[in-house]
Coordinates of C-alpha atoms in Angstrom, one line a residue:
M15 CA 22.3 14.2 13.8
T16 CA 24.8 11.4 13.6
S17 CA 24.0 7.8 12.7
E18 CA 24.2 6.9 16.5
Q19 CA 21.7 9.5 17.6
H20 CA 18.1 8.7 17.6
V21 CA 14.9 10.7 17.8
R22 CA 13.3 10.3 21.2
E23 CA 10.0 12.0 20.7
A24 CA 7.7 13.4 18.0
Y25 CA 4.2 15.0 17.6
V26 CA 1.6 13.2 15.5
W27 CA -0.4 15.5 13.2
I28 CA -3.6 14.4 11.4
W29 CA -5.8 15.6 8.7
L30 CA -9.3 15.1 10.0
P31 CA -12.0 13.9 7.5
G32 CA -12.8 16.6 5.0
E33 CA -10.0 19.0 6.3
T34 CA -7.2 20.5 4.1
H35 CA -4.9 21.4 7.0
P36 CA -3.6 19.1 9.8
V37 CA -3.9 19.5 13.6
V38 CA -1.8 18.0 16.3
A39 CA -3.3 14.8 17.7
G40 CA -0.7 13.8 20.3
R41 CA 2.8 12.8 21.1
L42 CA 4.9 9.8 20.5
E43 CA 7.9 8.9 22.8
T44 CA 10.3 6.1 23.0
E45 CA 11.1 3.9 26.0
G46 CA 13.7 1.4 25.0
D47 CA 12.5 0.2 21.6
T48 CA 8.9 0.8 22.2
L49 CA 6.9 3.7 21.1
F50 CA 4.1 5.1 23.5
F51 CA 1.4 7.5 22.3
N52 CA -0.5 10.1 24.3
Y53 CA -3.4 12.1 22.9
G54 CA -3.1 16.0 23.4
R55 CA -5.6 17.7 25.6
S56 CA -6.6 20.2 22.9
Y57 CA -7.2 17.4 20.5
L58 CA -9.5 15.5 22.9
Q59 CA -11.5 18.7 23.2
R60 CA -12.1 19.0 19.5
E61 CA -15.7 18.4 18.4
N62 CA -14.5 16.7 15.2
R63 CA -11.8 14.5 16.8
I64 CA -11.5 10.9 15.8
P65 CA -9.3 8.0 17.3
L66 CA -6.3 7.2 15.2
N67 CA -7.5 3.6 15.4
P68 CA -10.5 2.9 17.7
N69 CA -9.1 -0.5 19.1
E70 CA -5.5 0.3 19.6
L71 CA -5.6 4.0 20.3
P72 CA -9.0 4.9 21.8
L73 CA -9.7 8.5 22.6
R74 CA -8.6 8.8 26.3
T75 CA -6.1 10.6 28.4
G76 CA -2.8 9.2 29.4
I77 CA -0.1 7.2 27.9
I78 CA -1.3 4.4 25.6
P79 CA 1.1 1.4 25.1
P80 CA 1.0 -0.6 21.8
L81 CA -1.4 -3.7 21.9
N82 CA -0.3 -7.2 22.4
G83 CA 3.3 -6.6 23.2
L84 CA 4.0 -4.8 19.9
K85 CA 6.7 -2.1 19.7
I86 CA 4.6 0.4 17.9
A87 CA 0.9 1.0 17.3
G88 CA -0.1 -0.5 13.9
C89 CA -1.8 2.7 12.7
I90 CA 1.5 4.6 13.3
R91 CA 3.6 2.0 11.7
D92 CA 1.4 2.1 8.6
S93 CA 2.7 5.6 8.1
A94 CA 6.3 4.6 8.0
P95 CA 8.3 4.3 4.8
D96 CA 8.5 0.8 3.1
A97 CA 11.8 -1.0 2.4
W98 CA 12.6 1.2 -0.6
G99 CA 12.0 4.4 1.4
R100 CA 14.1 3.1 4.3
R101 CA 17.0 2.4 2.0
V102 CA 16.7 5.9 0.5
I103 CA 16.9 7.3 4.0
I104 CA 19.9 5.3 4.9
N105 CA 21.7 6.2 1.7
R106 CA 20.9 9.9 2.2
R107 CA 22.1 10.0 5.8
M108 CA 25.0 7.5 5.6
G109 CA 25.9 7.0 2.0
R110 CA 25.2 3.2 2.3
K111 CA 23.6 1.4 -0.6
G112 CA 22.7 -2.1 -1.7
A113 CA 20.2 -4.8 -1.0
N114 CA 22.1 -5.9 2.1
V115 CA 21.8 -2.7 4.1
D116 CA 20.5 -3.4 7.5
T117 CA 17.5 -1.1 7.8
G118 CA 17.5 -1.9 11.6
M119 CA 20.4 0.5 12.0
L120 CA 17.9 3.3 12.4
D121 CA 15.0 3.3 14.9
E122 CA 11.3 3.5 13.9
L123 CA 10.7 7.1 15.1
T124 CA 13.8 8.2 13.0
Y125 CA 12.3 6.7 9.8
L126 CA 9.0 8.5 10.6
M127 CA 10.7 11.8 11.0
E128 CA 13.2 11.5 8.1
S129 CA 10.5 10.5 5.5
G130 CA 8.5 13.0 3.4
S131 CA 5.2 14.5 4.7
D132 CA 3.1 13.4 1.7
R133 CA 3.0 9.9 3.0
I134 CA 0.2 7.4 2.6
G135 CA -2.8 8.0 4.8
A136 CA -3.6 11.2 6.9
L137 CA -0.8 11.3 9.5
D138 CA 2.5 13.1 9.6
F139 CA 5.2 13.6 12.3
Q140 CA 6.8 16.8 13.5
H141 CA 9.2 18.1 16.1
S142 CA 6.7 20.7 17.1
A143 CA 3.2 20.6 18.6
T144 CA 2.3 24.0 17.5
D145 CA 4.1 24.7 14.1
Y146 CA 3.5 22.3 11.2
I147 CA 6.4 22.5 8.8
P148 CA 6.0 19.9 5.9
R149 CA 9.2 18.1 4.9
A150 CA 9.7 18.4 1.1
A151 CA 6.6 17.2 -0.8
E152 CA 8.8 15.3 -3.1
N153 CA 6.2 15.4 -5.8
V154 CA 7.6 15.8 -9.3
S155 CA 5.5 16.8 -12.4
L156 CA 4.4 14.5 -15.0
P157 CA 6.1 16.5 -17.7
E158 CA 9.4 16.2 -15.9
L159 CA 8.8 12.5 -15.5
L160 CA 8.1 12.1 -19.2
E161 CA 10.9 14.4 -20.4
S162 CA 13.4 13.0 -18.0
A163 CA 15.6 11.5 -20.8
D164 CA 15.9 14.8 -22.6
R165 CA 16.6 16.6 -19.3
V166 CA 19.5 14.3 -18.6
E167 CA 20.9 14.8 -22.1
K168 CA 20.8 18.6 -21.7
G169 CA 22.4 18.4 -18.3
V170 CA 19.3 19.7 -16.6
P171 CA 19.1 18.2 -13.1
L172 CA 16.2 16.0 -12.0
T173 CA 14.7 16.2 -8.5
A174 CA 16.7 14.1 -6.1
E175 CA 13.7 11.6 -5.7
L176 CA 13.3 11.2 -9.5
D177 CA 16.9 10.8 -10.1
Q178 CA 17.1 8.1 -7.3
A179 CA 14.1 6.2 -8.7
L180 CA 15.1 6.4 -12.4
F181 CA 18.8 5.8 -12.3
H182 CA 19.9 4.5 -8.8
G183 CA 17.0 2.3 -7.8
T184 CA 18.9 -1.0 -8.5
S185 CA 21.9 0.1 -6.3
I186 CA 19.5 0.7 -3.4
G187 CA 17.7 -2.6 -3.7
G188 CA 14.7 -3.7 -1.6
A189 CA 11.2 -2.8 -2.8
R190 CA 10.6 -1.4 -6.3
P191 CA 11.8 2.2 -6.7
K192 CA 9.0 4.8 -6.8
A193 CA 8.3 8.5 -6.9
L194 CA 5.4 10.8 -6.1
I195 CA 3.8 12.6 -9.2
E196 CA 1.2 15.4 -9.2
F197 CA -0.6 16.3 -12.4
D198 CA -3.9 17.8 -13.5
G199 CA -5.4 17.9 -10.0
K200 CA -4.4 14.2 -9.1
K201 CA -1.7 12.6 -7.3
Y202 CA 0.1 9.4 -8.3
I203 CA 2.6 6.8 -7.1
A204 CA 5.0 6.0 -10.0
K205 CA 6.7 2.7 -9.9
F206 CA 9.8 2.1 -12.2
S207 CA 11.2 -0.9 -14.0
A208 CA 14.6 -1.9 -12.8
S209 CA 17.6 -3.2 -14.9
A210 CA 17.7 -6.4 -12.7
D211 CA 14.2 -7.4 -13.7
I212 CA 14.2 -10.7 -15.6
W213 CA 10.8 -9.9 -16.9
N214 CA 8.7 -6.8 -17.3
V215 CA 7.3 -6.5 -13.8
V216 CA 5.9 -3.0 -14.4
K217 CA 3.8 -4.1 -17.4
G218 CA 2.9 -7.2 -15.5
E219 CA 1.4 -5.1 -12.7
F220 CA -0.3 -2.8 -15.3
L221 CA -1.9 -5.9 -17.0
A222 CA -3.2 -7.2 -13.7
M223 CA -4.6 -3.9 -12.5
R224 CA -6.4 -3.2 -15.8
L225 CA -7.7 -6.7 -16.0
A226 CA -9.0 -6.4 -12.4
Y227 CA -10.8 -3.3 -13.4
F228 CA -12.5 -5.0 -16.3
A229 CA -13.5 -7.8 -14.0
G230 CA -15.4 -5.3 -12.0
L231 CA -13.2 -4.9 -9.0
N232 CA -12.8 -1.6 -7.2
V233 CA -9.2 -1.0 -8.2
A234 CA -6.9 2.1 -8.2
P235 CA -6.8 3.6 -11.7
V236 CA -3.4 3.1 -13.5
Q237 CA -1.7 4.2 -16.6
L238 CA 1.5 3.2 -18.3
V239 CA 4.1 5.8 -19.5
K240 CA 7.8 5.7 -20.4
A241 CA 10.5 7.9 -18.8
G242 CA 14.2 7.7 -19.4
G243 CA 13.6 4.8 -21.8
R244 CA 12.0 2.8 -19.0
D245 CA 8.4 1.7 -18.4
V246 CA 6.6 3.4 -15.5
I247 CA 3.2 2.5 -14.1
M248 CA 1.4 5.4 -12.5
I249 CA -1.1 4.5 -9.8
E250 CA -3.6 7.2 -8.9
R251 CA -3.7 7.8 -5.2
F252 CA -7.0 7.1 -3.5
D253 CA -6.0 8.5 -0.1
R254 CA -6.0 12.1 -1.5
E255 CA -8.8 14.3 -2.8
Y256 CA -8.4 17.8 -4.1
Q257 CA -10.7 20.5 -2.9
S258 CA -10.8 24.2 -3.9
N259 CA -8.8 25.1 -0.8
G260 CA -6.2 22.2 -0.9
W261 CA -5.8 18.5 -0.6
T262 CA -7.8 16.3 1.9
R263 CA -6.3 13.1 3.2
K264 CA -8.1 9.8 4.2
V265 CA -7.0 7.8 7.2
M266 CA -5.9 4.4 6.1
L267 CA -5.2 1.3 8.2
S268 CA -3.6 -1.8 6.8
A269 CA -5.2 -5.2 7.3
L270 CA -2.1 -6.1 9.3
T271 CA -3.1 -3.3 11.7
L272 CA -6.6 -4.5 11.8
F273 CA -5.3 -8.0 12.7
E274 CA -3.3 -6.4 15.5
L275 CA -0.2 -8.1 14.2
D276 CA 3.3 -6.9 13.3
D277 CA 5.4 -8.1 10.3
M278 CA 7.0 -10.8 12.5
L279 CA 3.5 -12.4 13.0
A280 CA 2.1 -11.7 9.5
R281 CA 2.1 -15.4 8.7
Y282 CA -1.0 -15.7 11.0
A283 CA -2.9 -13.2 8.8
S284 CA -5.8 -14.8 6.8
Y285 CA -8.7 -13.9 4.5
E286 CA -10.9 -15.7 7.0
T287 CA -10.0 -13.4 9.9
L288 CA -10.3 -10.3 7.6
A289 CA -13.8 -11.5 6.6
E290 CA -14.8 -11.8 10.3
I291 CA -13.5 -8.2 10.9
I292 CA -15.5 -7.0 8.0
R293 CA -18.7 -8.6 9.2
Q294 CA -18.3 -7.1 12.7
R295 CA -16.8 -3.6 11.9
F296 CA -17.3 -2.5 8.2
A297 CA -20.0 -0.6 6.5
S298 CA -22.0 -2.7 3.9
P299 CA -20.4 -5.9 5.2
N300 CA -22.1 -8.3 2.6
Q301 CA -21.1 -6.1 -0.3
T302 CA -17.5 -5.8 1.1
L303 CA -17.2 -9.6 1.7
L304 CA -18.1 -10.2 -2.0
E305 CA -15.5 -7.7 -3.1
L306 CA -12.9 -9.3 -0.9
Y307 CA -13.8 -12.8 -2.3
K308 CA -13.5 -11.6 -5.7
R309 CA -10.1 -10.0 -5.1
L310 CA -9.0 -13.4 -3.7
C311 CA -10.1 -15.3 -6.8
F312 CA -8.5 -12.6 -9.0
N313 CA -5.2 -12.8 -7.1
I314 CA -5.1 -16.6 -7.6
L315 CA -6.1 -16.4 -11.3
C316 CA -3.5 -13.7 -12.1
G317 CA -0.6 -15.2 -10.1
N318 CA -0.4 -12.5 -7.5
T319 CA 0.9 -14.4 -4.5
D320 CA 2.2 -11.3 -2.8
D321 CA -1.2 -10.5 -1.2
H322 CA 0.2 -10.1 2.2
A323 CA -1.6 -8.1 4.9
R324 CA -0.1 -4.7 4.1
N325 CA -1.5 -5.1 0.6
H326 CA -5.1 -4.9 1.9
A327 CA -6.3 -1.7 3.6
A328 CA -9.4 0.1 5.0
F329 CA -10.5 3.7 5.2
W330 CA -11.4 5.0 8.6
D331 CA -13.6 8.0 8.9
G332 CA -14.1 8.1 12.6
N333 CA -17.3 6.1 12.5
T334 CA -16.8 3.1 10.3
F335 CA -14.3 1.2 8.1
S336 CA -14.6 0.7 4.3
L337 CA -12.3 -1.3 2.0
T338 CA -10.0 0.9 0.0
P339 CA -9.6 0.2 -3.8
A340 CA -7.3 -2.7 -4.6
Y341 CA -3.7 -1.9 -5.1
D342 CA -0.3 -3.8 -5.7
I343 CA -1.9 -6.6 -7.7
C344 CA 1.2 -7.8 -9.4
P345 CA 1.9 -11.3 -10.8
Q346 CA 4.9 -13.0 -9.2
G347 CA 7.6 -15.1 -10.6
R348 CA 6.7 -18.8 -10.7
A349 CA 9.0 -21.8 -11.3
G350 CA 6.3 -24.5 -11.4
N351 CA 2.6 -24.7 -11.3
E352 CA 2.0 -25.1 -7.6
A353 CA 1.8 -21.8 -5.6
S354 CA 0.5 -20.4 -2.4
Q355 CA -0.9 -17.1 -1.3
A356 CA 1.0 -14.8 1.2
M357 CA -2.2 -14.8 3.4
L358 CA -3.9 -17.8 4.7
I359 CA -7.2 -18.4 3.0
S360 CA -9.1 -20.6 5.5
G361 CA -7.6 -22.5 8.3
N362 CA -4.0 -23.3 7.5
N363 CA -4.6 -23.5 3.8
N364 CA -3.1 -21.0 1.5
L365 CA -2.8 -23.0 -1.8
S366 CA -3.5 -20.8 -4.8
R367 CA -6.4 -22.8 -6.4
M368 CA -10.0 -22.7 -7.0
T369 CA -10.8 -25.4 -4.4
S370 CA -9.4 -23.1 -1.6
C371 CA -11.8 -20.4 -2.6
L372 CA -14.8 -22.8 -2.7
N373 CA -13.9 -24.3 0.7
A374 CA -13.7 -20.7 2.2
A375 CA -17.0 -19.6 0.6
H376 CA -19.1 -19.6 3.8
H377 CA -16.6 -17.0 5.4
F378 CA -17.7 -14.6 2.7
A379 CA -21.5 -15.2 3.1
L380 CA -21.6 -17.2 -0.2
S381 CA -22.9 -20.5 -1.1
R382 CA -20.5 -22.9 -2.7
T383 CA -22.4 -22.6 -6.0
D384 CA -22.3 -18.8 -5.9
A385 CA -18.6 -18.9 -5.0
H386 CA -17.8 -21.0 -7.9
E387 CA -19.8 -18.8 -10.2
Q388 CA -17.8 -15.7 -9.0
F389 CA -14.6 -17.5 -9.5
M390 CA -15.5 -18.5 -13.1
M391 CA -16.7 -14.9 -13.9
M392 CA -13.2 -13.7 -12.9
K393 CA -11.6 -16.3 -15.2
T394 CA -13.9 -15.5 -18.1
S395 CA -13.3 -11.7 -17.8
I396 CA -9.4 -12.2 -17.8
E397 CA -9.8 -14.4 -20.9
S398 CA -12.1 -11.9 -22.7
H399 CA -9.9 -8.8 -22.0
W400 CA -6.4 -10.4 -22.1
R401 CA -5.7 -9.5 -25.8
N402 CA -6.9 -5.9 -25.6
V403 CA -5.0 -5.1 -22.4
C404 CA -1.9 -6.6 -23.7
D405 CA -2.2 -4.4 -26.8
E406 CA -2.8 -1.4 -24.5
A407 CA 0.5 -2.3 -22.6
E408 CA 2.3 -2.9 -26.0
L409 CA 3.3 -6.2 -24.6
N410 CA 5.3 -8.3 -27.1
Q411 CA 4.4 -11.8 -28.2
V412 CA 7.2 -13.5 -26.3
D413 CA 6.1 -11.9 -23.0
R414 CA 2.5 -12.6 -23.7
A415 CA 3.2 -16.3 -24.2
S416 CA 5.4 -16.3 -21.1
L417 CA 2.7 -14.8 -18.8
W418 CA -0.3 -16.7 -20.1
G419 CA -0.8 -20.1 -18.6
R420 CA 2.0 -19.4 -16.1
Q421 CA 1.0 -16.3 -14.1
F422 CA -2.3 -15.7 -15.6
I423 CA -4.8 -18.7 -15.6
N424 CA -2.2 -21.2 -14.4
P425 CA -3.6 -24.8 -14.6
F426 CA -3.0 -25.2 -10.7
S427 CA -5.4 -22.2 -10.1
L428 CA -8.2 -24.2 -11.7
E429 CA -7.8 -27.2 -9.6

């Protein structure tokens, strides 16, 4: 396939809840730059069928266009590779590298078909409606990750993905380099430090994720290791579960998809709207609203201003939605004190401070007093566990002093 040729159609396969093998759900085909979906007749006749997303792809016959003038259904777009993955694909196909590579040179269906089959969520994409042939799992072993430096010295080749992430990530640019790791019955996403980092971003994310755990948030488990002389954070995947006969996969939908928006309209995404969706469509809405509010408070207190709508997600089991564990909680660089969240909080306000949380309390079914108490509980927990988590990360005193009072518990956050 040349760089000018594009994939025109593909079949969508899904791991249904509790199943370890996929079935074909339907077909995607392009018309211009829009992707249309059509459920397969055999899928619609299955007793355990579920809609890929009940609002945008309900179970019915016939071609289903994307909602609201979008070019692709959000639940399909959620399965596509991120900026890092797209640049890896372009580099693999065309030999082009660098942060300025135009990822628009390939169409969306091509990205879906060129990316690995062990993608986030429970969907995959195939040329065939009858034969499922997974593209390279692209999982590397934990020993290979940890022994990567020795392997390089001995001239033993790494897997292509690990080599790309460890040693060529900065030449690709874009989102942080990563690899898929499988070890001891669990799957992980490993994120690597980059030579261009002006501070230890990997340890910063580890600190935030561990502190979130100690603050009582439902957060993905993480661990910190070194490979090739570089820090690596390993995030346990919560969309996979190992059974005696194989791996099950969980359907995941990003908040951006629940909002029925695309990346061009992400600026309209808000915690207020997500809270309304939770009230109407989620299991255990009050408990979920409290969890979301605490995540908002924690993001503000740890300096994670990258809380955009793709960094929130829900499981879909065919009957109801539930909030996934928190992920991608990472302090962001900060020049001054004032900051704003990527998602709006309430109305047009997204300022990263306590007042924003308190003014939005009613959206989360909280009184202002209870909202203030939750905010202060997050703050106290961060303060109480800061030293121990920094020790766990082997963070030096310079980095501790740099992060504390700037990203973590910045004075602006307490206004």
